[in-house]
Structures are given as structure tokens and as C-alpha cells.
Amino acid sequence: MPRVKTSLTGIKPTHVPHLGNYLGAIKPALRLAETYRSIYFIADLHALTTIRDPEALRSSVYDVAATWLASGLDPDKTILFKQSDLPEVTELAWVLSCMLATGQLMRGHSYKDALEKEENPNAGIFNYPVLMAADILLYDTHAVPVGKDQKQHLELTRDVAARLNHVFGEDTLVVPEAVISEAPLVLGTDGTKMSKSKGNGIPLFASKKKLRKFVMSIKTGSETLEEKKKAEGTTVYELCSQVSPAHAAEMKEKLAAGNFGWGHAKQILFEALDAELGDKRDGYHALRADEDKLDAVLADGAERARVVAQATMARVRNAVGLRR
Ligand code: ADP
Ligand code: TRP
């Protein structure tokens, strides 16, 4: 077992990441690399539960890889790879599924949510938590940063790892811990949770001109220019404080003084965003245009991940009796 602790982050490639993904998931996950041996992977097998357009999936994988690299993921100090490049994960998922009661999967929140939307969801949705457990257990993961919505998946992962260890030998799998993220909710242009499906997102790497347009479309109060305004609780201010506390402090002071309109406040937010994202935007577009380079980074990551994956699978096969 490795001495340095490992953290693992899985990213489902379903859309071009927006500002909510950046502030709520990407930045906190990249910070983990300071204290853990960090592994990041693009969960393209998981995306197959919903995506039916091969070109969209292929393109999304590159969008996600370029976004994370441009946001600061260092592929030399960490590992970035594509889930489907390591087929060991589906083998481990099978072994784990034989250790899980169907009842536990039937109680899964995401499966139950899917059942509410359609009568007969695909079996990939039912088995989603098993594949996720395999993702985590294959790489000897100690810490998994997740939002509250993924907590149940982590509990299932811990359960199945402990069960397999109990039945087949305590040193077979590392039992991981969930690191529940306290990352604040990022609001969209309409003042509700920013989400791809709601059309209220601020695209991360849109041109300066487009970024400005998105910022100017944020809903605000209708006070007059002269009125003194309260910053707290408004979408413009809350977003700004998540991007740059210094810009937010300036905005708050000016709003409180009066003679400072919401358009002016939005201009400050735009400047904060442009300062945070400007260089990264250029990096993103250069990377996204070079799919060969992205393929090379992902292939190198897969090669390094494979070393760990094959060692885990050797232990698992040996433990359960699949050894040749
Ligand atoms: P969306 O909700 O737009 O479909 P995803 O489900 O792909 O986004 O989310 C991927 C990650 O980004 C998750 O870890 C989630 O917690 C984070 N995230 C998404 N939207 C927000 C938001 N508005 N505020 C904070 N974090 C978010
Ligand atoms: N289920 C996660 C999500 O929807 C993505 C994911 C797949 C994941 N496998 C993982 C996250 C393993 C952490 C660890 O966001």
C-alpha cells in the first residue's frame, strides 16, 4: 500500500463546464493536489448512462480535459486519465456486484430519482454506484471529495470494500473516506443554482465580449442609481465574493455609498471574472484545438494509473480465486 494518501476525483463529461463547476468542483479538487497524491479521471463510461450521441461524448471528454488542464491541473504532478482506457474497472465492478445485495442498489437515490422520471430506466443507471465503487477501489483511494449528493455512493463503496475484505482477506482493498465538500452553491444569471440544464450558466471560457454579455444579463433589484444598496444576498455580489473577495469588498462599499448602479456592480464582477479567467481562457482554447496533445496527456495518465489498477486486480483475483 502506498505511504502517501491518494485522493480521487471523477468528472462526468456531459457538458462544457460552467462557472458553477469551476468554483464548486474544479478549484476545490485541484487544491487537493497540495496534500494528496491526486488522481483525476473523466468518467466516460458513466456518461454513457445518458448520452446517446457518440460525437457529443467524444467532444465532451476533450472539453473536460482541456478545462481542467487550463484551470491548473498539472499532469506531471498528478494523474489525469479517461475511465474507459482502464477496462480493469469493469472487471472489478463485476466482482463487486457479486458482493452487493440488489436491495442496496434499489435504495440508491439516483436510481429512485430516475424511476420517478421514467418507468424503466436503463440498467447502467441501476448499476452506476457499483461502477463508481470500482473507480474508487481500483486505485487504492483514501479520500474522495464529493458533494452531498454523492454521499450515499461513498457509503456503498465503503460497505462493499469492507465486505469483500471480510470475506476474502483484510488486505485486499483500501476502504476510502468521503471528504464532503463545503464548497458554496454558485448562483446562475437568474439567481437560482447555476446548472447546465437551466440555461442560467456563465460559460467559463467564452470570449471577453460574451462573458460581459452574460454578466450583464444577471437579474438584479430595481433600485434607482442614487439609492444606497445592500450587497449581501444579491447574485452579483455573492458571485463576486466567490471569485475575488477584493473586488467584492470594493463593490459592497460602493453600493452602500449610493450613486452606484447595478450596471456598475456588474462591471466590477466582469473585471473580477476576467482577471481570474483571462489567461486560463487562452490556455483552454489552445489546448482544445490540439486533440493530439490531449490524447497524449490522457494516454500517459492511463499508463500510470494502470500500474496501480493492475496491482489491485492481481490482489482481487488472487483473493476471490480467479488466479490463473
Ligand atoms: P450541472 O448541475 O450543471 O449538470 P454537474 O452535475 O456536471 O453540473 O456538476 C459537476 C460538479 O460541479 C459537481 O461536483 C457539482 O457539485 C459542481 N457544481 C455544479 N453546479 C454547481 C453550482 N451551481 N454551484 C456549486 N457547485 C456546482
Ligand atoms: N458520480 C460522480 C458524479 O456524478 C462522477 C463519478 C464517477 C465519480 N465515478 C466517480 C466521482 C468516482 C468520484 C469518484 O459527479
XYZ file of C-alpha atoms and ligand atoms in Angstrom:
366
model
C 0.000 0.000 0.000
C 1.382 3.471 -0.833
C 2.575 5.657 2.046
C 1.272 8.950 0.625
C -2.521 9.158 0.724
C -4.404 9.175 -2.556
C -7.381 11.355 -3.481
C -9.567 10.583 -6.459
C -11.929 12.843 -8.386
C -14.306 11.587 -11.082
C -15.728 14.023 -13.626
C -18.700 13.094 -15.773
C -18.235 14.511 -19.299
C -21.762 15.619 -20.085
C -21.329 19.288 -20.983
C -18.809 22.096 -21.351
C -18.014 23.112 -17.746
C -19.564 26.374 -16.487
C -18.563 28.789 -13.714
C -20.500 26.725 -11.129
C -18.423 23.656 -11.978
C -15.240 25.728 -11.801
C -15.903 27.320 -8.399
C -17.812 24.394 -6.886
C -15.811 21.430 -8.161
C -12.689 22.183 -10.217
C -10.913 24.665 -7.923
C -11.506 22.696 -4.697
C -10.483 19.417 -6.379
C -7.270 20.911 -7.747
C -6.366 22.185 -4.271
C -6.221 18.555 -3.087
C -3.059 18.050 -5.121
C -1.228 20.078 -2.453
C -1.788 17.389 0.184
C -2.605 14.168 -1.650
C -1.283 12.068 -4.473
C -4.183 13.157 -6.674
C -5.852 11.205 -9.430
C -8.473 12.755 -11.734
C -10.402 10.813 -14.316
C -13.048 11.536 -16.900
C -15.967 9.185 -16.293
C -16.970 8.497 -19.894
C -18.441 5.077 -19.036
C -20.743 6.772 -16.531
C -21.739 9.371 -19.139
C -22.991 6.530 -21.345
C -25.939 6.092 -18.972
C -27.417 9.251 -20.501
C -25.505 10.272 -23.658
C -26.611 8.739 -26.948
C -24.550 10.883 -29.306
C -21.021 9.462 -29.861
C -19.672 12.735 -31.260
C -21.024 14.686 -28.272
C -19.387 12.249 -25.841
C -16.059 12.322 -27.671
C -16.115 16.104 -27.757
C -17.138 16.419 -24.093
C -14.158 14.324 -22.992
C -11.826 16.821 -24.708
C -13.785 19.803 -23.327
C -13.376 18.469 -19.808
C -9.703 17.535 -20.215
C -8.841 20.962 -21.679
C -10.861 22.755 -18.978
C -9.146 21.002 -16.084
C -5.672 21.371 -17.612
C -6.257 25.059 -18.344
C -7.571 25.527 -14.795
C -4.263 24.364 -13.375
C -4.240 20.556 -13.300
C -0.581 19.570 -13.590
C -0.434 16.239 -15.458
C 3.152 15.642 -14.327
C 2.426 16.008 -10.604
C -0.986 14.310 -10.743
C -2.681 11.708 -12.931
C -5.402 12.592 -15.461
C -6.917 9.777 -17.488
C -10.063 8.559 -19.191
C -12.095 5.919 -17.352
C -12.663 3.698 -20.409
C -8.892 3.417 -21.039
C -8.685 1.126 -17.986
C -11.063 -1.789 -18.703
C -9.963 -3.319 -15.372
C -12.634 -1.104 -13.835
C -15.478 -3.067 -15.421
C -13.942 -6.340 -14.244
C -13.731 -5.031 -10.694
C -17.304 -3.709 -10.974
C -18.443 -7.260 -11.773
C -16.672 -8.743 -8.768
C -18.133 -6.024 -6.531
C -21.642 -6.516 -7.907
C -21.444 -10.149 -6.765
C -20.806 -8.843 -3.223
C -23.769 -6.438 -3.194
C -27.403 -7.143 -2.426
C -29.792 -5.882 -5.125
C -31.818 -4.245 -2.332
C -28.947 -1.872 -1.593
C -28.876 -0.759 -5.240
C -32.660 -0.414 -5.314
C -32.422 2.024 -2.415
C -29.982 4.202 -4.408
C -31.096 7.859 -4.570
C -30.109 8.315 -8.186
C -31.882 5.120 -9.265
C -35.006 6.163 -7.349
C -34.861 9.631 -8.929
C -34.578 8.017 -12.370
C -37.573 5.789 -11.600
C -39.637 8.884 -10.861
C -38.848 10.281 -14.294
C -39.270 7.083 -16.309
C -40.766 3.690 -15.597
C -37.928 1.600 -16.941
C -34.510 3.295 -16.581
C -31.534 1.543 -18.181
C -29.517 -0.947 -16.126
C -26.481 1.338 -16.320
C -28.344 3.760 -14.064
C -29.139 0.905 -11.662
C -25.505 -0.265 -11.649
C -23.989 3.242 -11.613
C -22.918 3.059 -7.928
C -21.139 -0.281 -8.495
C -19.023 1.170 -11.289
C -18.337 4.212 -9.129
C -17.217 1.953 -6.260
C -14.901 0.154 -8.699
C -13.457 3.519 -9.843
C -12.581 4.345 -6.273
C -11.352 0.943 -5.096
C -9.245 0.184 -8.172
C -6.798 2.999 -7.366
C -6.268 2.370 -3.606
C -8.071 5.647 -2.903
C -8.085 7.064 0.619
C -10.086 10.254 0.086
C -12.901 11.076 -2.313
C -14.052 14.701 -2.432
C -17.763 14.719 -3.204
C -20.847 16.854 -2.850
C -23.647 15.770 -0.513
C -25.492 14.204 -3.449
C -22.731 11.585 -3.790
C -22.521 10.675 -0.101
C -24.654 7.553 -0.477
C -22.382 6.288 -3.269
C -19.413 6.601 -0.936
C -21.222 4.697 1.808
C -21.934 1.882 -0.632
C -18.276 1.909 -1.707
C -17.103 1.599 1.895
C -19.649 -1.169 2.580
C -18.695 -3.267 -0.406
C -14.955 -2.850 0.217
C -15.339 -3.866 3.861
C -17.498 -6.849 2.889
C -15.043 -8.087 0.270
C -12.170 -7.679 2.728
C -14.121 -9.509 5.430
C -14.921 -12.464 3.173
C -11.686 -12.709 1.185
C -8.925 -11.096 3.209
C -8.499 -7.787 5.020
C -5.650 -6.503 2.839
C -7.462 -6.783 -0.481
C -8.975 -3.287 -0.821
C -8.322 0.113 0.753
C -11.522 1.372 2.435
C -11.882 5.052 1.398
C -13.211 8.080 3.264
C -15.619 10.603 1.781
C -14.480 14.207 2.017
C -17.794 16.015 1.841
C -17.189 19.352 0.180
C -18.379 22.530 1.819
C -17.986 24.429 -1.462
C -20.686 27.111 -1.616
C -23.503 26.985 -4.093
C -22.847 29.115 -7.169
C -25.863 31.058 -8.442
C -26.719 31.447 -12.110
C -27.827 34.543 -14.023
C -31.432 34.069 -12.831
C -30.430 33.874 -9.158
C -31.065 30.113 -8.755
C -28.400 27.346 -8.669
C -26.257 27.563 -11.787
C -26.901 24.449 -13.822
C -26.337 23.359 -17.385
C -29.910 22.170 -17.758
C -31.424 25.507 -16.657
C -29.730 27.711 -19.235
C -28.620 30.112 -16.458
C -24.928 29.237 -16.651
C -21.969 31.538 -17.175
C -19.642 29.781 -19.635
C -16.145 29.541 -18.259
C -14.103 30.288 -21.322
C -16.417 32.373 -23.521
C -14.781 35.355 -25.218
C -14.419 38.550 -23.193
C -17.316 40.089 -25.104
C -19.633 37.143 -24.457
C -18.591 36.907 -20.818
C -19.558 40.562 -20.384
C -22.929 39.898 -22.017
C -23.630 37.004 -19.644
C -22.633 39.094 -16.631
C -24.853 41.972 -17.770
C -27.802 39.553 -18.024
C -27.719 38.706 -14.288
C -31.002 39.581 -12.554
C -30.790 42.461 -10.065
C -33.034 44.639 -7.949
C -34.742 47.699 -9.453
C -33.488 50.417 -7.089
C -32.601 53.795 -8.611
C -28.987 54.731 -9.297
C -28.921 57.152 -6.348
C -30.232 54.732 -3.734
C -27.841 53.137 -1.250
C -27.867 49.395 -1.837
C -27.256 46.306 0.234
C -24.797 43.912 -1.404
C -25.326 40.771 0.714
C -27.723 38.238 -0.709
C -27.650 39.624 -4.253
C -26.478 37.341 -7.044
C -23.961 39.858 -8.401
C -22.278 40.338 -5.036
C -22.333 36.686 -3.928
C -20.806 35.595 -7.246
C -18.167 38.284 -6.950
C -17.207 37.248 -3.435
C -16.733 33.669 -4.663
C -14.459 34.855 -7.473
C -12.490 37.647 -5.779
C -13.017 38.881 -2.204
C -11.076 42.081 -3.019
C -13.379 43.027 -5.900
C -16.393 42.092 -3.735
C -15.278 44.392 -0.906
C -14.974 47.291 -3.355
C -18.422 46.533 -4.784
C -20.022 46.387 -1.348
C -18.553 49.709 -0.294
C -19.604 51.494 -3.470
C -23.136 50.064 -3.407
C -23.528 51.149 0.217
C -22.413 54.696 -0.601
C -25.124 55.256 -3.219
C -24.898 56.734 -6.720
C -23.652 53.357 -7.859
C -25.971 51.239 -10.010
C -26.243 47.520 -10.592
C -24.682 48.004 -14.031
C -21.596 49.413 -12.300
C -21.578 46.482 -9.878
C -21.759 44.063 -12.782
C -18.793 45.797 -14.362
C -16.769 45.013 -11.211
C -17.882 41.383 -11.332
C -16.925 41.220 -15.007
C -13.461 42.580 -14.198
C -13.041 40.068 -11.363
C -14.018 37.208 -13.652
C -11.816 38.385 -16.463
C -8.832 38.681 -14.099
C -9.455 35.147 -12.804
C -10.166 33.519 -16.157
C -8.421 35.591 -18.849
C -5.130 33.662 -19.006
C -6.860 30.346 -18.451
C -9.222 31.122 -21.340
C -6.299 31.482 -23.758
C -4.782 28.273 -22.425
C -8.089 26.471 -22.826
C -8.571 27.437 -26.465
C -5.003 26.476 -27.359
C -5.386 23.078 -25.683
C -8.874 22.388 -27.015
C -7.585 22.950 -30.555
C -4.907 20.287 -30.064
C -6.698 16.959 -29.603
C -3.470 15.018 -30.271
C -1.862 16.713 -27.301
C -4.899 15.954 -25.123
C -4.830 12.318 -26.287
C -1.148 12.130 -25.336
C -1.786 13.546 -21.842
C -4.685 11.121 -21.282
C -2.686 8.142 -22.612
C 0.234 8.956 -20.327
C -2.157 9.264 -17.360
C -3.774 5.930 -18.246
C -0.384 4.245 -18.356
C 0.487 5.454 -14.863
C -2.968 4.624 -13.489
C -2.666 1.115 -14.966
C 0.261 0.289 -12.675
C -1.973 0.752 -9.623
C -5.024 -0.828 -11.275
C -3.174 -3.999 -12.244
C -1.727 -4.426 -8.764
C -5.216 -4.067 -7.238
C -6.715 -6.531 -9.713
C -3.955 -9.048 -9.006
C -4.847 -8.868 -5.282
C -8.571 -9.141 -6.025
C -8.256 -12.047 -8.469
C -5.976 -13.858 -6.095
C -8.276 -13.250 -3.127
C -11.516 -14.398 -4.776
C -9.997 -17.393 -6.600
C -9.732 -16.169 -10.179
C -5.983 -16.611 -10.232
C -4.799 -18.405 -13.319
P -24.781 20.608 -13.690
O -25.513 20.720 -12.374
O -24.671 21.906 -14.406
O -25.298 19.483 -14.580
P -22.762 18.758 -12.941
O -23.833 17.888 -12.402
O -21.998 18.292 -14.134
O -23.316 20.198 -13.266
O -21.755 19.082 -11.747
C -20.423 18.654 -11.684
C -19.787 19.194 -10.421
O -19.897 20.613 -10.352
C -20.421 18.651 -9.130
O -19.371 18.342 -8.236
C -21.208 19.799 -8.581
O -21.201 19.804 -7.161
C -20.481 21.028 -9.134
N -21.463 22.082 -9.397
C -22.335 22.109 -10.435
N -23.119 23.214 -10.375
C -22.731 23.893 -9.269
C -23.176 25.110 -8.646
N -24.147 25.843 -9.178
N -22.562 25.504 -7.519
C -21.562 24.764 -6.961
N -21.108 23.612 -7.478
C -21.681 23.165 -8.617
N -20.839 10.119 -9.866
C -19.968 11.265 -9.984
C -20.838 12.480 -10.428
O -21.939 12.302 -10.870
C -18.888 11.023 -11.014
C -18.011 9.878 -10.618
C -17.932 8.654 -11.220
C -17.113 9.834 -9.502
N -17.044 7.858 -10.589
C -16.523 8.545 -9.522
C -16.755 10.750 -8.506
C -15.588 8.166 -8.550
C -15.818 10.361 -7.550
C -15.243 9.091 -7.573
O -20.383 13.611 -10.318
